[in-house]
Tab-separated table of C-alpha atoms in Angstrom:
chain	number	residue	atom	x	y	z
A	27	UNK	CA	5.941	-5.170	-2.708
A	28	UNK	CA	2.980	-5.415	-4.933
A	29	UNK	CA	0.483	-2.770	-4.496
A	30	UNK	CA	-2.835	-2.472	-6.276
A	31	UNK	CA	-4.111	1.035	-6.734
A	32	UNK	CA	-7.481	2.444	-5.605
A	33	UNK	CA	-10.377	1.342	-7.885
A	34	UNK	CA	-13.756	2.928	-8.406
A	35	UNK	CA	-16.214	0.030	-8.138
A	36	UNK	CA	-20.004	0.011	-7.781
A	37	UNK	CA	-20.906	-0.827	-4.170
A	38	UNK	CA	-22.929	-4.017	-3.882
A	39	UNK	CA	-24.970	-4.979	-0.842
A	40	UNK	CA	-25.517	-8.598	0.126
A	41	UNK	CA	-27.496	-10.313	2.836
A	42	UNK	CA	-25.097	-12.331	4.974
A	43	UNK	CA	-25.601	-16.018	4.168
A	44	UNK	CA	-24.423	-19.283	5.640
A	45	UNK	CA	-22.481	-21.186	3.020
A	46	UNK	CA	-23.567	-24.819	3.265
A	47	UNK	CA	-23.241	-26.001	-0.314
A	48	UNK	CA	-20.192	-27.541	-1.957
A	49	UNK	CA	-17.633	-25.326	-3.632
A	50	UNK	CA	-18.788	-25.991	-7.188
A	51	UNK	CA	-22.412	-25.297	-6.334
A	52	UNK	CA	-21.349	-22.016	-4.715
A	53	UNK	CA	-19.519	-20.927	-7.856
A	54	UNK	CA	-22.359	-21.988	-10.133
A	55	UNK	CA	-24.736	-19.929	-8.013
A	56	UNK	CA	-22.397	-16.926	-8.396
A	57	UNK	CA	-22.477	-17.379	-12.153
A	58	UNK	CA	-26.286	-17.424	-12.129
A	59	UNK	CA	-26.398	-14.292	-9.985
A	60	UNK	CA	-26.948	-11.876	-12.858
A	61	UNK	CA	-27.185	-8.767	-10.722
A	62	UNK	CA	-23.825	-9.474	-9.131
A	63	UNK	CA	-22.225	-10.270	-12.458
A	64	UNK	CA	-23.670	-7.122	-14.001
A	65	UNK	CA	-21.761	-5.066	-11.458
A	66	UNK	CA	-18.547	-7.012	-11.964
A	67	UNK	CA	-17.217	-4.575	-14.547
A	68	UNK	CA	-13.569	-4.621	-15.685
A	69	UNK	CA	-11.400	-2.532	-13.390
A	70	UNK	CA	-8.106	-0.674	-13.614
A	71	UNK	CA	-5.282	-2.031	-11.470
A	72	UNK	CA	-1.789	-0.536	-11.439
A	73	UNK	CA	1.316	-1.306	-9.470
A	74	UNK	CA	2.330	1.904	-7.745
A	75	UNK	CA	3.862	3.035	-4.514
A	76	UNK	CA	2.117	5.947	-2.858
A	77	UNK	CA	3.402	8.248	-0.087
A	78	UNK	CA	1.500	11.085	1.551
A	79	UNK	CA	2.759	13.789	3.891
A	80	UNK	CA	1.179	16.079	6.423
A	81	UNK	CA	2.742	19.202	7.900
A	82	UNK	CA	5.104	17.240	10.122
A	83	UNK	CA	5.811	13.869	8.582
A	84	UNK	CA	5.004	11.420	5.845
A	85	UNK	CA	2.784	8.467	6.515
A	86	UNK	CA	3.206	5.372	4.403
A	87	UNK	CA	-0.135	3.639	4.708
A	88	UNK	CA	0.037	-0.130	5.169
A	89	UNK	CA	-0.772	-1.814	1.873
A	90	UNK	CA	-2.542	-5.126	1.488
A	91	UNK	CA	-0.228	-7.977	0.476
A	92	UNK	CA	-1.213	-11.079	-1.413
A	93	UNK	CA	0.940	-14.095	-2.161
A	94	UNK	CA	1.106	-13.614	-5.908
A	95	UNK	CA	3.437	-15.107	-8.505
A	96	UNK	CA	4.162	-11.983	-10.559
A	97	UNK	CA	7.894	-11.970	-9.911
A	98	UNK	CA	8.204	-15.584	-11.000
A	99	UNK	CA	7.010	-14.850	-14.527
A	100	UNK	CA	9.938	-13.675	-16.642
A	101	UNK	CA	7.941	-12.094	-19.450
A	102	UNK	CA	6.544	-8.769	-18.210
A	103	UNK	CA	5.118	-7.617	-21.555
A	104	UNK	CA	1.732	-8.892	-20.444
A	105	UNK	CA	1.941	-6.828	-17.253
A	106	UNK	CA	2.713	-3.626	-19.136
A	107	UNK	CA	-0.306	-4.235	-21.362
A	108	UNK	CA	-2.461	-5.094	-18.342
A	109	UNK	CA	-1.601	-1.842	-16.595
A	110	UNK	CA	-2.564	0.021	-19.758
A	111	UNK	CA	-5.929	-1.805	-19.683
A	112	UNK	CA	-5.002	-3.565	-22.913
A	113	UNK	CA	-6.340	-6.870	-21.614
A	114	UNK	CA	-6.543	-8.683	-24.953
A	115	UNK	CA	-2.906	-7.821	-25.638
A	116	UNK	CA	-1.912	-8.962	-22.136
A	117	UNK	CA	-3.714	-12.260	-22.671
A	118	UNK	CA	-2.036	-12.782	-26.031
A	119	UNK	CA	1.412	-12.109	-24.521
A	120	UNK	CA	0.779	-14.671	-21.787
A	121	UNK	CA	-0.399	-17.278	-24.275
A	122	UNK	CA	2.694	-16.681	-26.424
A	123	UNK	CA	4.922	-16.944	-23.358
A	124	UNK	CA	3.352	-20.246	-22.296
A	125	UNK	CA	4.475	-21.804	-25.585
A	126	UNK	CA	8.103	-21.040	-24.700
A	127	UNK	CA	7.983	-22.686	-21.265
A	128	UNK	CA	9.279	-26.134	-20.412
A	129	UNK	CA	8.590	-26.741	-16.729
A	130	UNK	CA	5.041	-27.610	-15.554
A	131	UNK	CA	5.109	-25.221	-12.581
A	132	UNK	CA	5.971	-22.277	-14.847
A	133	UNK	CA	3.221	-23.220	-17.280
A	134	UNK	CA	0.723	-23.472	-14.423
A	135	UNK	CA	1.612	-20.016	-13.110
A	136	UNK	CA	1.035	-18.490	-16.530
A	137	UNK	CA	-2.267	-20.311	-16.921
A	138	UNK	CA	-3.391	-18.904	-13.563
A	139	UNK	CA	-2.497	-15.405	-14.715
A	140	UNK	CA	-4.280	-15.986	-18.023
A	141	UNK	CA	-7.430	-16.992	-16.176
A	142	UNK	CA	-7.234	-13.821	-14.103
A	143	UNK	CA	-6.645	-11.526	-17.084
A	144	UNK	CA	-9.550	-13.234	-18.859
A	145	UNK	CA	-11.840	-11.977	-16.070
A	146	UNK	CA	-11.309	-8.471	-17.417
A	147	UNK	CA	-12.688	-9.543	-20.784
A	148	UNK	CA	-15.078	-12.444	-20.156
A	149	UNK	CA	-16.061	-13.036	-16.526
A	150	UNK	CA	-17.889	-16.338	-17.182
A	151	UNK	CA	-14.988	-17.760	-19.163
A	152	UNK	CA	-12.573	-16.792	-16.396
A	153	UNK	CA	-14.615	-18.785	-13.884
A	154	UNK	CA	-14.589	-21.808	-16.187
A	155	UNK	CA	-10.810	-21.580	-16.577
A	156	UNK	CA	-10.250	-21.405	-12.830
A	157	UNK	CA	-12.584	-24.373	-12.273
A	158	UNK	CA	-10.593	-26.402	-14.795
A	159	UNK	CA	-7.368	-25.486	-13.007
A	160	UNK	CA	-8.822	-26.539	-9.657
A	161	UNK	CA	-9.980	-29.860	-11.104
A	162	UNK	CA	-6.460	-30.607	-12.330
A	163	UNK	CA	-4.539	-29.008	-9.419
A	164	UNK	CA	-6.803	-29.054	-6.321
A	165	UNK	CA	-3.887	-28.503	-3.926
A	166	UNK	CA	-2.349	-25.480	-5.670
A	167	UNK	CA	-2.734	-22.480	-3.359
A	168	UNK	CA	-2.158	-19.777	-5.977
A	169	UNK	CA	-5.190	-20.870	-8.006
A	170	UNK	CA	-7.497	-20.088	-5.080
A	171	UNK	CA	-5.659	-16.831	-4.367
A	172	UNK	CA	-6.100	-15.491	-7.886
A	173	UNK	CA	-9.591	-16.946	-8.292
A	174	UNK	CA	-10.724	-15.122	-5.169
A	175	UNK	CA	-9.283	-11.891	-6.573
A	176	UNK	CA	-11.716	-11.715	-9.488
A	177	UNK	CA	-14.461	-11.395	-6.863
A	178	UNK	CA	-12.712	-9.404	-4.131
A	179	UNK	CA	-11.568	-6.761	-6.628
A	180	UNK	CA	-15.257	-6.203	-7.313
A	181	UNK	CA	-16.151	-6.124	-3.604
A	182	UNK	CA	-17.842	-9.548	-3.822
A	183	UNK	CA	-16.260	-10.794	-0.624
A	184	UNK	CA	-18.746	-13.555	0.182
A	185	UNK	CA	-17.967	-15.310	-3.095
A	186	UNK	CA	-14.243	-14.687	-2.594
A	187	UNK	CA	-14.364	-16.235	0.882
A	188	UNK	CA	-16.303	-19.235	-0.487
A	189	UNK	CA	-13.433	-19.873	-2.896
A	190	UNK	CA	-10.848	-19.621	-0.115
A	191	UNK	CA	-12.889	-21.956	2.094
A	192	UNK	CA	-12.889	-24.499	-0.732
A	193	UNK	CA	-9.135	-24.131	-0.949
A	194	UNK	CA	-8.804	-24.629	2.796
A	195	UNK	CA	-10.828	-27.836	2.485
A	196	UNK	CA	-8.134	-29.142	0.145
A	197	UNK	CA	-5.121	-27.444	1.761
A	198	UNK	CA	-5.973	-27.449	5.454
A	199	UNK	CA	-4.958	-24.307	7.357
A	200	UNK	CA	-2.765	-22.987	4.551
A	201	UNK	CA	-1.469	-19.679	5.995
A	202	UNK	CA	-1.738	-17.785	2.700
A	203	UNK	CA	-5.404	-18.688	2.283
A	204	UNK	CA	-6.128	-18.044	5.967
A	205	UNK	CA	-4.556	-14.584	5.805
A	206	UNK	CA	-6.408	-13.683	2.635
A	207	UNK	CA	-9.682	-14.820	4.182
A	208	UNK	CA	-8.949	-12.669	7.234
A	209	UNK	CA	-8.248	-9.715	4.916
A	210	UNK	CA	-11.601	-10.177	3.173
A	211	UNK	CA	-13.429	-10.470	6.495
A	212	UNK	CA	-11.792	-7.207	7.494
A	213	UNK	CA	-12.935	-5.578	4.247
A	214	UNK	CA	-16.483	-6.658	5.108
A	215	UNK	CA	-16.149	-4.979	8.509
A	216	UNK	CA	-15.838	-8.287	10.377
A	217	UNK	CA	-12.461	-7.438	11.891
A	218	UNK	CA	-12.824	-9.617	14.989
A	219	UNK	CA	-13.777	-12.580	12.805
A	220	UNK	CA	-10.645	-11.948	10.775
A	221	UNK	CA	-8.541	-11.936	13.943
A	222	UNK	CA	-10.210	-15.131	15.181
A	223	UNK	CA	-9.680	-16.747	11.781
A	224	UNK	CA	-5.922	-16.232	12.039
A	225	UNK	CA	-5.546	-17.121	15.700
A	226	UNK	CA	-7.609	-20.307	15.428
A	227	UNK	CA	-5.995	-21.575	12.239
A	228	UNK	CA	-2.301	-20.727	12.500
A	229	UNK	CA	0.025	-21.909	15.276
A	230	UNK	CA	1.526	-18.861	17.010
A	231	UNK	CA	4.913	-20.556	16.951
A	232	UNK	CA	4.850	-20.357	13.156
A	233	UNK	CA	3.783	-16.704	12.919
A	234	UNK	CA	5.687	-14.813	10.228
A	235	UNK	CA	6.059	-11.112	9.515
A	236	UNK	CA	2.989	-10.912	7.278
A	237	UNK	CA	0.862	-12.600	9.956
A	238	UNK	CA	1.887	-10.100	12.634
A	239	UNK	CA	1.295	-7.257	10.184
A	240	UNK	CA	-2.151	-8.518	9.155
A	241	UNK	CA	-3.213	-8.975	12.773
A	242	UNK	CA	-1.959	-5.496	13.669
A	243	UNK	CA	-3.876	-4.015	10.751
A	244	UNK	CA	-7.079	-5.799	11.802
A	245	UNK	CA	-6.700	-4.548	15.382
A	246	UNK	CA	-6.236	-1.015	14.049
A	247	UNK	CA	-9.404	-1.304	11.962
A	248	UNK	CA	-11.201	-2.729	14.982
A	249	UNK	CA	-10.325	0.426	16.914
A	250	UNK	CA	-7.930	-1.279	19.323
A	251	UNK	CA	-4.603	0.598	18.989
A	252	UNK	CA	-3.209	-1.019	22.137
A	253	UNK	CA	-3.512	-4.532	20.708
A	254	UNK	CA	-2.206	-3.259	17.392
A	255	UNK	CA	0.894	-1.959	19.179
A	256	UNK	CA	1.262	-5.148	21.259
A	257	UNK	CA	1.109	-7.261	18.106
A	258	UNK	CA	3.845	-5.267	16.404
A	259	UNK	CA	5.972	-5.305	19.572
A	260	UNK	CA	5.611	-9.083	19.876
A	261	UNK	CA	6.723	-9.587	16.287
A	262	UNK	CA	9.633	-7.201	16.827
A	263	UNK	CA	10.764	-8.838	20.063
A	264	UNK	CA	10.734	-12.265	18.419
A	265	UNK	CA	12.716	-10.871	15.462
A	266	UNK	CA	9.924	-11.894	13.090
A	267	UNK	CA	9.213	-8.561	11.356
A	268	UNK	CA	10.806	-8.004	7.967
A	269	UNK	CA	12.188	-4.612	6.947
A	270	UNK	CA	9.001	-3.520	5.225
A	271	UNK	CA	6.860	-4.234	8.272
A	272	UNK	CA	9.448	-2.714	10.600
A	273	UNK	CA	9.095	0.523	8.629
A	274	UNK	CA	5.308	0.355	8.937
A	275	UNK	CA	5.698	-0.335	12.674
A	276	UNK	CA	7.961	2.712	12.997
A	277	UNK	CA	5.404	4.848	11.153
A	278	UNK	CA	2.624	3.667	13.458
A	279	UNK	CA	4.735	4.490	16.514
A	280	UNK	CA	5.353	7.972	15.141
A	281	UNK	CA	1.691	8.490	14.252
A	282	UNK	CA	0.611	7.507	17.773
A	283	UNK	CA	2.926	9.970	19.505
A	284	UNK	CA	5.953	7.743	20.115
A	285	UNK	CA	8.700	9.416	18.026
A	286	UNK	CA	11.535	8.178	20.292
A	287	UNK	CA	10.465	4.570	19.831
A	288	UNK	CA	9.952	5.173	16.121
A	289	UNK	CA	13.487	6.562	15.818
A	290	UNK	CA	14.850	3.477	17.603
A	291	UNK	CA	13.264	1.136	15.039
A	292	UNK	CA	14.314	3.348	12.134
A	293	UNK	CA	17.925	3.396	13.315
A	294	UNK	CA	17.907	-0.409	13.233
A	295	UNK	CA	16.679	-0.263	9.651
A	296	UNK	CA	19.302	2.349	8.766
A	297	UNK	CA	22.099	0.031	9.895
A	298	UNK	CA	20.712	-2.716	7.673
A	299	UNK	CA	20.268	-0.496	4.616
A	300	UNK	CA	21.922	2.919	4.939
A	301	UNK	CA	21.038	3.831	1.339
A	302	UNK	CA	17.263	3.415	1.623
A	303	UNK	CA	15.729	6.853	1.076
A	304	UNK	CA	12.414	5.858	2.685
A	305	UNK	CA	14.097	4.914	5.953
A	306	UNK	CA	16.299	8.022	5.977
A	307	UNK	CA	13.307	10.223	5.144
A	308	UNK	CA	11.279	8.777	7.991
A	309	UNK	CA	14.221	9.272	10.342
A	310	UNK	CA	13.876	12.930	9.382
A	311	UNK	CA	10.207	12.749	10.391
A	312	UNK	CA	11.097	11.343	13.800
A	313	UNK	CA	13.730	14.026	14.371
A	314	UNK	CA	11.199	16.677	13.349
A	315	UNK	CA	8.656	15.363	15.846
A	316	UNK	CA	11.338	15.410	18.551
A	317	UNK	CA	12.195	19.036	17.765
A	318	UNK	CA	15.647	18.136	16.429
A	319	UNK	CA	15.281	20.283	13.337
A	320	UNK	CA	18.913	20.390	12.222
A	321	UNK	CA	19.138	16.591	12.330
A	322	UNK	CA	15.800	16.400	10.533
A	323	UNK	CA	17.060	18.655	7.743
A	324	UNK	CA	20.257	16.623	7.423
A	325	UNK	CA	18.227	13.407	7.090
A	326	UNK	CA	15.794	14.879	4.581
A	327	UNK	CA	18.659	16.264	2.494
A	328	UNK	CA	20.406	12.884	2.486
A	329	UNK	CA	17.156	11.120	1.544
A	330	UNK	CA	16.643	13.624	-1.271
A	331	UNK	CA	20.071	12.776	-2.680
A	332	UNK	CA	19.429	9.038	-2.402
A	333	UNK	CA	16.185	9.261	-4.374
A	334	UNK	CA	17.774	11.682	-6.865
A	335	UNK	CA	15.241	14.363	-6.000
A	336	UNK	CA	12.304	12.320	-7.310
A	337	UNK	CA	10.173	12.079	-4.150
A	338	UNK	CA	7.778	14.972	-3.631
A	339	UNK	CA	7.170	14.182	0.033
A	340	UNK	CA	10.874	14.618	0.818
A	341	UNK	CA	11.090	17.872	-1.154
A	342	UNK	CA	7.988	19.127	0.654
A	343	UNK	CA	9.349	18.275	4.095
A	344	UNK	CA	12.616	20.078	3.357
A	345	UNK	CA	10.577	23.087	2.256
A	346	UNK	CA	8.460	22.728	5.379
A	347	UNK	CA	11.501	23.019	7.655
A	348	UNK	CA	12.878	26.024	5.769
A	349	UNK	CA	9.455	27.653	6.018
A	350	UNK	CA	9.245	27.037	9.756
A	351	UNK	CA	12.626	28.634	10.439
A	352	UNK	CA	11.906	31.593	8.179
A	353	UNK	CA	14.046	30.741	5.153
A	354	UNK	CA	11.215	31.419	2.743
A	355	UNK	CA	13.223	31.556	-0.490
A	356	UNK	CA	14.721	28.126	0.150
A	357	UNK	CA	11.310	26.864	1.210
A	358	UNK	CA	9.735	28.163	-1.986
A	359	UNK	CA	12.436	26.539	-4.104
A	360	UNK	CA	11.901	23.053	-2.623
A	361	UNK	CA	8.115	23.318	-2.473
A	362	UNK	CA	7.976	24.344	-6.143
A	363	UNK	CA	9.965	21.218	-6.981
A	364	UNK	CA	7.546	19.115	-4.905
A	365	UNK	CA	4.578	20.570	-6.778
A	366	UNK	CA	6.343	19.966	-10.091
A	367	UNK	CA	6.710	16.297	-9.151
A	368	UNK	CA	3.052	16.074	-8.129
A	369	UNK	CA	0.826	18.904	-9.323
A	370	UNK	CA	-2.095	17.898	-7.077
A	371	UNK	CA	-0.020	17.500	-3.911
A	372	UNK	CA	-2.191	19.528	-1.527
A	373	UNK	CA	0.304	19.752	1.329
A	374	UNK	CA	3.041	21.149	-0.925
A	375	UNK	CA	0.615	23.536	-2.625
A	376	UNK	CA	-0.614	24.838	0.720
A	377	UNK	CA	2.864	25.302	2.152
A	378	UNK	CA	4.100	26.872	-1.082
A	379	UNK	CA	1.324	29.451	-0.893
A	380	UNK	CA	2.221	30.182	2.726
A	381	UNK	CA	5.927	30.480	1.913
A	382	UNK	CA	5.290	32.887	-0.972
A	383	UNK	CA	2.999	34.992	1.228
A	384	UNK	CA	5.589	35.048	4.030
A	385	UNK	CA	8.340	35.968	1.563
A	386	UNK	CA	6.249	38.813	0.125
A	387	UNK	CA	5.431	39.977	3.630
A	388	UNK	CA	9.138	40.227	4.437
A	389	UNK	CA	9.729	42.207	1.221
A	390	UNK	CA	6.948	44.622	2.198
A	391	UNK	CA	8.371	44.936	5.705
A	392	UNK	CA	11.766	45.688	4.179
A	393	UNK	CA	10.237	48.447	2.039
A	394	UNK	CA	8.524	49.955	5.058
A	395	UNK	CA	11.725	49.844	7.103
A	396	UNK	CA	13.690	51.535	4.315
A	397	UNK	CA	10.991	54.172	4.042
A	398	UNK	CA	11.217	54.822	7.784
A	399	UNK	CA	15.018	55.049	7.542
A	400	UNK	CA	14.752	57.511	4.657
A	401	UNK	CA	12.380	59.672	6.691
A	402	UNK	CA	14.865	59.585	9.560
A	403	UNK	CA	17.600	61.079	7.395
A	404	UNK	CA	15.247	63.566	5.706
A	405	UNK	CA	14.306	64.904	9.108
A	406	UNK	CA	17.995	65.688	9.726
A	407	UNK	CA	18.348	67.991	6.712
């Protein structure tokens, strides 16, 4: 799963407009919009997986998904440079890689990526490159996807949606473009419009896992947890949810006070992939919520082995259980390891402090008890 990390971007306010011009005129107007372009500064994007934990369980937040072609490009040197913000180097690596390619579809994918990376260096030139690609390949979905990203990553959702609408004019009701448009509408706060966009453009009989997930996410943002749940259940009952979205569904069930149902989904995932530490760790969460602490500890310990002790949230939850049952030394040991893995992990830091205090309290109680026992024997002299 591709995940793009949180980005500090200057907030830009727009008056909602009705887009009535042709696609090229819309883009030209965006180029002339100097105030918008001024705020379209290069940004940092990294591919990371983030987990957070509270005192009872971890919560893997649903991450936005985009139909990108990263995995289809063999040369990843450009990506390493991109993640280091070495955009000129990334661009050079892509250009060098293009020269080694034979098939037109591979060359096109690299040219799309080059146009995107160029946006980090020269925004105007990036727009020109994307326009050239559209002129030569008007029915290529990925061009519109990536083109829209140079705007959406800068919170310029109106321009991004204009690009997707142009793509939909050429590729009618393409599900990838429809879903991305719905995502952008949701980012603008127009969650119901995003829902309507999907439901009016995509036949329900063709719904896939990502469609059910996107709808569920929009319902959640709309403040309608019941419809969010119904959407996930429908996808599950029709066997349409993939493993990733099943895990998210299980997490949502757990977060909304349905640990039994969450455990049921997680057990299905466990049968499919018994070595997945995320699934096993979340099974531990469900057991914890159900008060089955021994089973929870067994699951957490197994998950810790599977991830080779490299996940702070699992270490912290093991420490949390030991703390709750009064095994403060064991709790301290695991919580220290969690903090070592992530020095700013607030939950682990808080619980570590509590465990150390509880351990010291027991030591002081022991001293007081020994003192009382000594006095008992002294009184018998």
